[in-house]
Amino acid sequence: AQSVAQPEDQVNVAEGNPLTVKCTYSVSGNPYLFWYVQYPNRGLQFLLKYITGDNLVKGSYGFEAEFNKSQTSFHLKKPSALVSDSALYFCAVRDTPPNRDDKIIFGKGTRLHILP
Amino acid sequence: NAGVTQTPKFRVLKTGQSMTLLCAQDMNHEYMYWYRQDPGMGLRLIHYSVGEGTTAKGEVPDGYNVSRLKKQNFLLGLESAAPSQTSVYFCASSNLPLGRSTDTQYFGPGTRLTVL
C-alpha cells in the first residue's frame, strides 16, 4: 500500500526567502504525486502534480516541486515566499499500474508560516 | 458550475444519533471520495467510489457507510455517532484516470461535525 510522509509539522520562513516543504513517499509501482493547499476554514485547493516527464513540475501561485525517484521525494518549493502563502500544505500519492490502487493517500500536512 | 458542494456545513449530534452527509458534484466526475481531517492526522480516506453504484473502503471505514445511487451524489452515513467521529469531513471528486494532465481532485468546503 502507498504512504506519504511530511516530516515537518511547521515551517517558518521570512518573507522574500525561498521556501521548501518536504514530502517523501512509498509506493509499489510508479507514483502519481500531488500538492494541495488549505487556507483557514476552506477545502483543499490543487497546486500541482507529477505524473510523468520532467522531474521539475510548476504549479499555481509560483510553486514548483521536484520529483526525485532515488530519494522517493517530492518537495514543494518557491523561490520567494509571500505572507499570503501562509497555509496548511498537503502532499498526496497514488500508486499506478500494475500495482494500481484507486486511493489517494494524504500526508499529515505541514503548516507554513511566512513571517513579514 | 457549483463544483463540489456539501450539506450541511455544521452539525452537532449526541452519541448514538445517526445522520447523513450529502456530497454533490456537477462536473460529471466518475470518482468521489470522503475524507476526514483531524489535527495532526492530515486527511484520511474513509470510503470512495469509482462510479455510480460502486463503493470501496478507504483507510478508516469503520463506523461509516456510503452510497452512490446517482453519479453526481455520494452520501456518507453515520448510523450511531460516537465522540471519536468528531471531525471535519471533506468530499472530493475527480475524473479517471488521474494520470491525465487535466485531471485532479476537486474538494468541497467541508462539514464540521461535533458528537457530544
PDB file of C-alpha atoms in Angstrom:
ATOM      1  CA  ALA A   1       0.000   0.000   0.000  1.00  0.00           C
ATOM      2  CA  GLN A   2       1.144   3.514  -0.660  1.00  0.00           C
ATOM      3  CA  SER A   3       2.076   6.006   2.035  1.00  0.00           C
ATOM      4  CA  VAL A   4       3.335   9.551   2.263  1.00  0.00           C
ATOM      5  CA  ALA A   5       5.266  11.383   4.973  1.00  0.00           C
ATOM      6  CA  GLN A   6       5.644  15.074   5.681  1.00  0.00           C
ATOM      7  CA  PRO A   7       8.386  15.203   8.318  1.00  0.00           C
ATOM      8  CA  GLU A   8       7.798  18.801   9.401  1.00  0.00           C
ATOM      9  CA  ASP A   9       4.670  19.856  11.267  1.00  0.00           C
ATOM     10  CA  GLN A  10       5.528  23.523  10.745  1.00  0.00           C
ATOM     11  CA  VAL A  11       7.919  25.538   8.613  1.00  0.00           C
ATOM     12  CA  ASN A  12       8.735  29.199   9.291  1.00  0.00           C
ATOM     13  CA  VAL A  13      10.209  31.336   6.523  1.00  0.00           C
ATOM     14  CA  ALA A  14      10.870  35.062   6.277  1.00  0.00           C
ATOM     15  CA  GLU A  15       9.038  36.878   3.504  1.00  0.00           C
ATOM     16  CA  GLY A  16      11.140  37.054   0.358  1.00  0.00           C
ATOM     17  CA  ASN A  17      13.225  34.000   1.252  1.00  0.00           C
ATOM     18  CA  PRO A  18      12.984  30.701  -0.606  1.00  0.00           C
ATOM     19  CA  LEU A  19      10.802  28.048   0.971  1.00  0.00           C
ATOM     20  CA  THR A  20      10.802  24.249   0.910  1.00  0.00           C
ATOM     21  CA  VAL A  21       8.128  21.919   2.267  1.00  0.00           C
ATOM     22  CA  LYS A  22       9.289  18.314   2.381  1.00  0.00           C
ATOM     23  CA  CYS A  23       7.457  15.183   1.272  1.00  0.00           C
ATOM     24  CA  THR A  24       8.586  11.576   0.907  1.00  0.00           C
ATOM     25  CA  TYR A  25       6.520   8.690  -0.384  1.00  0.00           C
ATOM     26  CA  SER A  26       6.341   4.926  -0.658  1.00  0.00           C
ATOM     27  CA  VAL A  27       4.603   3.035  -3.461  1.00  0.00           C
ATOM     28  CA  SER A  28       4.850  -0.351  -5.101  1.00  0.00           C
ATOM     29  CA  GLY A  29       4.862   0.930  -8.660  1.00  0.00           C
ATOM     30  CA  ASN A  30       5.351   4.399 -10.061  1.00  0.00           C
ATOM     31  CA  PRO A  31       3.784   7.272  -8.158  1.00  0.00           C
ATOM     32  CA  TYR A  32       1.361   9.973  -9.031  1.00  0.00           C
ATOM     33  CA  LEU A  33       2.240  12.816  -6.652  1.00  0.00           C
ATOM     34  CA  PHE A  34       0.204  15.864  -5.677  1.00  0.00           C
ATOM     35  CA  TRP A  35       0.443  19.005  -3.601  1.00  0.00           C
ATOM     36  CA  TYR A  36      -2.611  20.752  -2.166  1.00  0.00           C
ATOM     37  CA  VAL A  37      -3.009  23.896  -0.073  1.00  0.00           C
ATOM     38  CA  GLN A  38      -5.654  24.598   2.543  1.00  0.00           C
ATOM     39  CA  TYR A  39      -6.473  28.077   3.779  1.00  0.00           C
ATOM     40  CA  PRO A  40      -8.339  28.522   7.096  1.00  0.00           C
ATOM     41  CA  ASN A  41     -11.904  27.176   7.077  1.00  0.00           C
ATOM     42  CA  ARG A  42     -11.656  26.179   3.431  1.00  0.00           C
ATOM     43  CA  GLY A  43     -11.399  22.973   1.446  1.00  0.00           C
ATOM     44  CA  LEU A  44      -8.205  21.848  -0.247  1.00  0.00           C
ATOM     45  CA  GLN A  45      -7.018  23.501  -3.446  1.00  0.00           C
ATOM     46  CA  PHE A  46      -4.873  21.744  -6.019  1.00  0.00           C
ATOM     47  CA  LEU A  47      -1.388  23.221  -6.531  1.00  0.00           C
ATOM     48  CA  LEU A  48       0.460  20.837  -8.821  1.00  0.00           C
ATOM     49  CA  LYS A  49       1.103  17.225  -9.642  1.00  0.00           C
ATOM     50  CA  TYR A  50       3.693  14.887 -11.074  1.00  0.00           C
ATOM     51  CA  ILE A  51       2.561  12.107 -13.370  1.00  0.00           C
ATOM     52  CA  THR A  52       5.475  11.555 -15.712  1.00  0.00           C
ATOM     53  CA  GLY A  53       8.040  13.521 -17.687  1.00  0.00           C
ATOM     54  CA  ASP A  54      10.130  16.379 -16.328  1.00  0.00           C
ATOM     55  CA  ASN A  55      11.118  15.985 -12.717  1.00  0.00           C
ATOM     56  CA  LEU A  56      10.501  19.677 -12.046  1.00  0.00           C
ATOM     57  CA  VAL A  57       6.795  20.461 -12.019  1.00  0.00           C
ATOM     58  CA  LYS A  58       5.459  24.007 -11.997  1.00  0.00           C
ATOM     59  CA  GLY A  59       2.112  24.812 -10.459  1.00  0.00           C
ATOM     60  CA  SER A  60      -0.145  27.571  -9.189  1.00  0.00           C
ATOM     61  CA  TYR A  61       0.922  30.725  -7.311  1.00  0.00           C
ATOM     62  CA  GLY A  62       4.584  30.344  -8.303  1.00  0.00           C
ATOM     63  CA  PHE A  63       5.068  26.994  -6.576  1.00  0.00           C
ATOM     64  CA  GLU A  64       7.075  24.153  -8.038  1.00  0.00           C
ATOM     65  CA  ALA A  65       8.039  20.677  -6.898  1.00  0.00           C
ATOM     66  CA  GLU A  66      10.892  18.373  -7.760  1.00  0.00           C
ATOM     67  CA  PHE A  67      10.352  14.647  -8.160  1.00  0.00           C
ATOM     68  CA  ASN A  68      13.380  12.633  -7.039  1.00  0.00           C
ATOM     69  CA  LYS A  69      12.890   8.934  -7.647  1.00  0.00           C
ATOM     70  CA  SER A  70      16.094   7.775  -5.965  1.00  0.00           C
ATOM     71  CA  GLN A  71      15.230   9.640  -2.775  1.00  0.00           C
ATOM     72  CA  THR A  72      11.458   8.967  -3.127  1.00  0.00           C
ATOM     73  CA  SER A  73      10.812  12.640  -2.504  1.00  0.00           C
ATOM     74  CA  PHE A  74       8.574  15.343  -3.917  1.00  0.00           C
ATOM     75  CA  HIS A  75       9.490  18.561  -2.113  1.00  0.00           C
ATOM     76  CA  LEU A  76       7.452  21.720  -2.678  1.00  0.00           C
ATOM     77  CA  LYS A  77       9.432  24.883  -3.354  1.00  0.00           C
ATOM     78  CA  LYS A  78       9.015  28.570  -4.071  1.00  0.00           C
ATOM     79  CA  PRO A  79      11.877  30.982  -4.816  1.00  0.00           C
ATOM     80  CA  SER A  80      10.444  33.927  -2.866  1.00  0.00           C
ATOM     81  CA  ALA A  81       7.831  33.470  -0.144  1.00  0.00           C
ATOM     82  CA  LEU A  82       4.849  35.767   0.347  1.00  0.00           C
ATOM     83  CA  VAL A  83       2.909  36.322   3.564  1.00  0.00           C
ATOM     84  CA  SER A  84      -0.174  35.139   1.666  1.00  0.00           C
ATOM     85  CA  ASP A  85       1.493  31.724   1.216  1.00  0.00           C
ATOM     86  CA  SER A  86       0.862  31.018   4.894  1.00  0.00           C
ATOM     87  CA  ALA A  87      -1.424  27.985   4.941  1.00  0.00           C
ATOM     88  CA  LEU A  88      -1.543  24.237   5.502  1.00  0.00           C
ATOM     89  CA  TYR A  89       0.082  22.184   2.747  1.00  0.00           C
ATOM     90  CA  PHE A  90      -0.642  18.550   1.968  1.00  0.00           C
ATOM     91  CA  CYS A  91       1.324  16.105  -0.120  1.00  0.00           C
ATOM     92  CA  ALA A  92      -0.579  13.153  -1.604  1.00  0.00           C
ATOM     93  CA  VAL A  93       0.309   9.999  -3.542  1.00  0.00           C
ATOM     94  CA  ARG A  94      -1.421   7.428  -5.664  1.00  0.00           C
ATOM     95  CA  ASP A  95       0.072   4.171  -6.882  1.00  0.00           C
ATOM     96  CA  THR A  96      -0.001   3.312 -10.589  1.00  0.00           C
ATOM     97  CA  PRO A  97      -0.285   0.166 -12.709  1.00  0.00           C
ATOM     98  CA  PRO A  98       0.487  -2.665 -12.408  1.00  0.00           C
ATOM     99  CA  ASN A  99       0.020  -2.153  -8.660  1.00  0.00           C
ATOM    100  CA  ARG A 100      -2.798   0.226  -9.227  1.00  0.00           C
ATOM    101  CA  ASP A 101      -4.902   1.377  -6.341  1.00  0.00           C
ATOM    102  CA  ASP A 102      -7.540   3.971  -6.874  1.00  0.00           C
ATOM    103  CA  LYS A 103      -6.938   5.514  -3.467  1.00  0.00           C
ATOM    104  CA  ILE A 104      -5.150   8.812  -2.996  1.00  0.00           C
ATOM    105  CA  ILE A 105      -3.354   8.955   0.327  1.00  0.00           C
ATOM    106  CA  PHE A 106      -2.537  12.262   2.016  1.00  0.00           C
ATOM    107  CA  GLY A 107       0.260  13.232   4.359  1.00  0.00           C
ATOM    108  CA  LYS A 108      -0.438  14.802   7.743  1.00  0.00           C
ATOM    109  CA  GLY A 109       0.143  18.286   6.453  1.00  0.00           C
ATOM    110  CA  THR A 110       2.763  20.983   7.059  1.00  0.00           C
ATOM    111  CA  ARG A 111       1.793  24.384   8.343  1.00  0.00           C
ATOM    112  CA  LEU A 112       3.748  27.094   6.561  1.00  0.00           C
ATOM    113  CA  HIS A 113       4.235  30.434   8.338  1.00  0.00           C
ATOM    114  CA  ILE A 114       5.666  33.287   6.313  1.00  0.00           C
ATOM    115  CA  LEU A 115       6.980  35.988   8.616  1.00  0.00           C
ATOM    116  CA  PRO A 116       6.695  39.615   7.473  1.00  0.00           C
TER     117      PRO A 116
ATOM    118  CA  ASN B   1     -20.708  25.211 -12.222  1.00  0.00           C
ATOM    119  CA  ALA B   2     -21.020  24.886  -8.463  1.00  0.00           C
ATOM    120  CA  GLY B   3     -18.214  22.305  -8.332  1.00  0.00           C
ATOM    121  CA  VAL B   4     -18.397  20.139  -5.222  1.00  0.00           C
ATOM    122  CA  THR B   5     -20.953  21.063  -2.582  1.00  0.00           C
ATOM    123  CA  GLN B   6     -21.517  19.567   0.853  1.00  0.00           C
ATOM    124  CA  THR B   7     -24.590  19.610   3.088  1.00  0.00           C
ATOM    125  CA  PRO B   8     -24.753  20.522   5.946  1.00  0.00           C
ATOM    126  CA  LYS B   9     -21.849  22.860   6.786  1.00  0.00           C
ATOM    127  CA  PHE B  10     -22.120  22.288  10.536  1.00  0.00           C
ATOM    128  CA  ARG B  11     -23.827  19.705  12.718  1.00  0.00           C
ATOM    129  CA  VAL B  12     -23.884  18.759  16.392  1.00  0.00           C
ATOM    130  CA  LEU B  13     -25.004  15.250  17.312  1.00  0.00           C
ATOM    131  CA  LYS B  14     -25.453  13.348  20.544  1.00  0.00           C
ATOM    132  CA  THR B  15     -23.770   9.974  20.947  1.00  0.00           C
ATOM    133  CA  GLY B  16     -25.854   7.283  19.290  1.00  0.00           C
ATOM    134  CA  GLN B  17     -27.677   9.567  16.873  1.00  0.00           C
ATOM    135  CA  SER B  18     -27.498   8.993  13.153  1.00  0.00           C
ATOM    136  CA  MET B  19     -27.050  11.369  10.263  1.00  0.00           C
ATOM    137  CA  THR B  20     -26.207  11.537   6.582  1.00  0.00           C
ATOM    138  CA  LEU B  21     -23.786  13.924   4.923  1.00  0.00           C
ATOM    139  CA  LEU B  22     -24.519  14.751   1.305  1.00  0.00           C
ATOM    140  CA  CYS B  23     -21.920  15.484  -1.341  1.00  0.00           C
ATOM    141  CA  ALA B  24     -22.898  16.636  -4.804  1.00  0.00           C
ATOM    142  CA  GLN B  25     -20.781  17.423  -7.866  1.00  0.00           C
ATOM    143  CA  ASP B  26     -21.822  18.859 -11.202  1.00  0.00           C
ATOM    144  CA  MET B  27     -18.659  18.051 -13.167  1.00  0.00           C
ATOM    145  CA  ASN B  28     -19.749  14.578 -14.311  1.00  0.00           C
ATOM    146  CA  HIS B  29     -16.835  13.034 -12.410  1.00  0.00           C
ATOM    147  CA  GLU B  30     -16.585   9.293 -12.061  1.00  0.00           C
ATOM    148  CA  TYR B  31     -14.691   9.179  -8.783  1.00  0.00           C
ATOM    149  CA  MET B  32     -15.882  10.541  -5.467  1.00  0.00           C
ATOM    150  CA  TYR B  33     -14.211  10.390  -2.064  1.00  0.00           C
ATOM    151  CA  TRP B  34     -14.955  11.039   1.585  1.00  0.00           C
ATOM    152  CA  TYR B  35     -12.132  12.145   3.890  1.00  0.00           C
ATOM    153  CA  ARG B  36     -11.962  13.185   7.490  1.00  0.00           C
ATOM    154  CA  GLN B  37      -9.497  15.769   8.735  1.00  0.00           C
ATOM    155  CA  ASP B  38      -8.251  15.697  12.298  1.00  0.00           C
ATOM    156  CA  PRO B  39      -5.480  17.808  13.880  1.00  0.00           C
ATOM    157  CA  GLY B  40      -2.081  16.186  13.367  1.00  0.00           C
ATOM    158  CA  MET B  41      -3.606  13.391  11.281  1.00  0.00           C
ATOM    159  CA  GLY B  42      -3.996  15.072   7.912  1.00  0.00           C
ATOM    160  CA  LEU B  43      -6.726  13.781   5.642  1.00  0.00           C
ATOM    161  CA  ARG B  44      -7.688  10.163   5.965  1.00  0.00           C
ATOM    162  CA  LEU B  45      -9.771   8.415   3.335  1.00  0.00           C
ATOM    163  CA  ILE B  46     -12.996   6.927   4.697  1.00  0.00           C
ATOM    164  CA  HIS B  47     -14.669   5.499   1.592  1.00  0.00           C
ATOM    165  CA  TYR B  48     -14.550   6.176  -2.098  1.00  0.00           C
ATOM    166  CA  SER B  49     -16.456   5.348  -5.250  1.00  0.00           C
ATOM    167  CA  VAL B  50     -15.193   4.660  -8.758  1.00  0.00           C
ATOM    168  CA  GLY B  51     -18.596   5.074 -10.367  1.00  0.00           C
ATOM    169  CA  GLU B  52     -22.339   5.031  -9.902  1.00  0.00           C
ATOM    170  CA  GLY B  53     -23.437   2.068  -7.831  1.00  0.00           C
ATOM    171  CA  THR B  54     -19.934   1.216  -6.570  1.00  0.00           C
ATOM    172  CA  THR B  55     -18.188   1.929  -3.288  1.00  0.00           C
ATOM    173  CA  ALA B  56     -14.945   0.841  -1.670  1.00  0.00           C
ATOM    174  CA  LYS B  57     -13.316   1.121   1.735  1.00  0.00           C
ATOM    175  CA  GLY B  58     -10.541   3.569   2.413  1.00  0.00           C
ATOM    176  CA  GLU B  59      -8.170   3.835   5.354  1.00  0.00           C
ATOM    177  CA  VAL B  60     -10.705   4.400   8.148  1.00  0.00           C
ATOM    178  CA  PRO B  61     -14.095   2.968   7.088  1.00  0.00           C
ATOM    179  CA  ASP B  62     -15.355   1.642  10.433  1.00  0.00           C
ATOM    180  CA  GLY B  63     -18.491   3.337  11.737  1.00  0.00           C
ATOM    181  CA  TYR B  64     -19.388   4.807   8.350  1.00  0.00           C
ATOM    182  CA  ASN B  65     -21.446   3.684   5.385  1.00  0.00           C
ATOM    183  CA  VAL B  66     -21.729   5.222   1.939  1.00  0.00           C
ATOM    184  CA  SER B  67     -23.956   5.052  -1.100  1.00  0.00           C
ATOM    185  CA  ARG B  68     -23.588   6.220  -4.689  1.00  0.00           C
ATOM    186  CA  LEU B  69     -27.041   5.738  -6.194  1.00  0.00           C
ATOM    187  CA  LYS B  70     -26.586   8.632  -8.602  1.00  0.00           C
ATOM    188  CA  LYS B  71     -23.363   9.612 -10.308  1.00  0.00           C
ATOM    189  CA  GLN B  72     -23.492  13.160  -9.008  1.00  0.00           C
ATOM    190  CA  ASN B  73     -24.148  12.300  -5.351  1.00  0.00           C
ATOM    191  CA  PHE B  74     -22.096  10.496  -2.714  1.00  0.00           C
ATOM    192  CA  LEU B  75     -23.682  10.051   0.714  1.00  0.00           C
ATOM    193  CA  LEU B  76     -21.803   9.386   3.942  1.00  0.00           C
ATOM    194  CA  GLY B  77     -23.813   7.881   6.786  1.00  0.00           C
ATOM    195  CA  LEU B  78     -23.143   7.579  10.483  1.00  0.00           C
ATOM    196  CA  GLU B  79     -25.537   5.008  11.952  1.00  0.00           C
ATOM    197  CA  SER B  80     -24.607   5.519  15.604  1.00  0.00           C
ATOM    198  CA  ALA B  81     -22.396   8.544  16.124  1.00  0.00           C
ATOM    199  CA  ALA B  82     -19.513   8.410  18.591  1.00  0.00           C
ATOM    200  CA  PRO B  83     -17.355  11.238  20.010  1.00  0.00           C
ATOM    201  CA  SER B  84     -14.399   9.801  18.066  1.00  0.00           C
ATOM    202  CA  GLN B  85     -16.210  10.806  14.882  1.00  0.00           C
ATOM    203  CA  THR B  86     -15.958  14.480  15.767  1.00  0.00           C
ATOM    204  CA  SER B  87     -14.059  15.836  12.791  1.00  0.00           C
ATOM    205  CA  VAL B  88     -14.189  17.930   9.661  1.00  0.00           C
ATOM    206  CA  TYR B  89     -15.409  15.891   6.711  1.00  0.00           C
ATOM    207  CA  PHE B  90     -14.386  16.665   3.155  1.00  0.00           C
ATOM    208  CA  CYS B  91     -15.813  15.304  -0.036  1.00  0.00           C
ATOM    209  CA  ALA B  92     -13.850  15.296  -3.284  1.00  0.00           C
ATOM    210  CA  SER B  93     -14.398  14.225  -6.865  1.00  0.00           C
ATOM    211  CA  SER B  94     -12.181  13.541  -9.862  1.00  0.00           C
ATOM    212  CA  ASN B  95     -12.077  12.010 -13.297  1.00  0.00           C
ATOM    213  CA  LEU B  96     -10.466   8.690 -14.065  1.00  0.00           C
ATOM    214  CA  PRO B  97      -7.640   8.308 -14.650  1.00  0.00           C
ATOM    215  CA  LEU B  98      -5.892  10.896 -12.525  1.00  0.00           C
ATOM    216  CA  GLY B  99      -2.870  10.322 -14.696  1.00  0.00           C
ATOM    217  CA  ARG B 100      -4.125  12.644 -17.405  1.00  0.00           C
ATOM    218  CA  SER B 101      -2.632  16.106 -17.223  1.00  0.00           C
ATOM    219  CA  THR B 102      -6.041  17.718 -16.936  1.00  0.00           C
ATOM    220  CA  ASP B 103      -7.265  15.567 -14.078  1.00  0.00           C
ATOM    221  CA  THR B 104      -7.193  16.452 -10.434  1.00  0.00           C
ATOM    222  CA  GLN B 105      -9.323  16.194  -7.319  1.00  0.00           C
ATOM    223  CA  TYR B 106     -11.795  18.926  -6.504  1.00  0.00           C
ATOM    224  CA  PHE B 107     -12.743  19.367  -2.869  1.00  0.00           C
ATOM    225  CA  GLY B 108     -15.901  20.570  -1.205  1.00  0.00           C
ATOM    226  CA  PRO B 109     -15.873  23.219   1.553  1.00  0.00           C
ATOM    227  CA  GLY B 110     -16.197  20.690   4.366  1.00  0.00           C
ATOM    228  CA  THR B 111     -18.692  19.721   7.069  1.00  0.00           C
ATOM    229  CA  ARG B 112     -17.771  20.317  10.698  1.00  0.00           C
ATOM    230  CA  LEU B 113     -19.322  17.589  12.844  1.00  0.00           C
ATOM    231  CA  THR B 114     -19.298  17.520  16.629  1.00  0.00           C
ATOM    232  CA  VAL B 115     -20.501  14.466  18.533  1.00  0.00           C
ATOM    233  CA  LEU B 116     -21.220  15.069  22.196  1.00  0.00           C
TER     234      LEU B 116
END
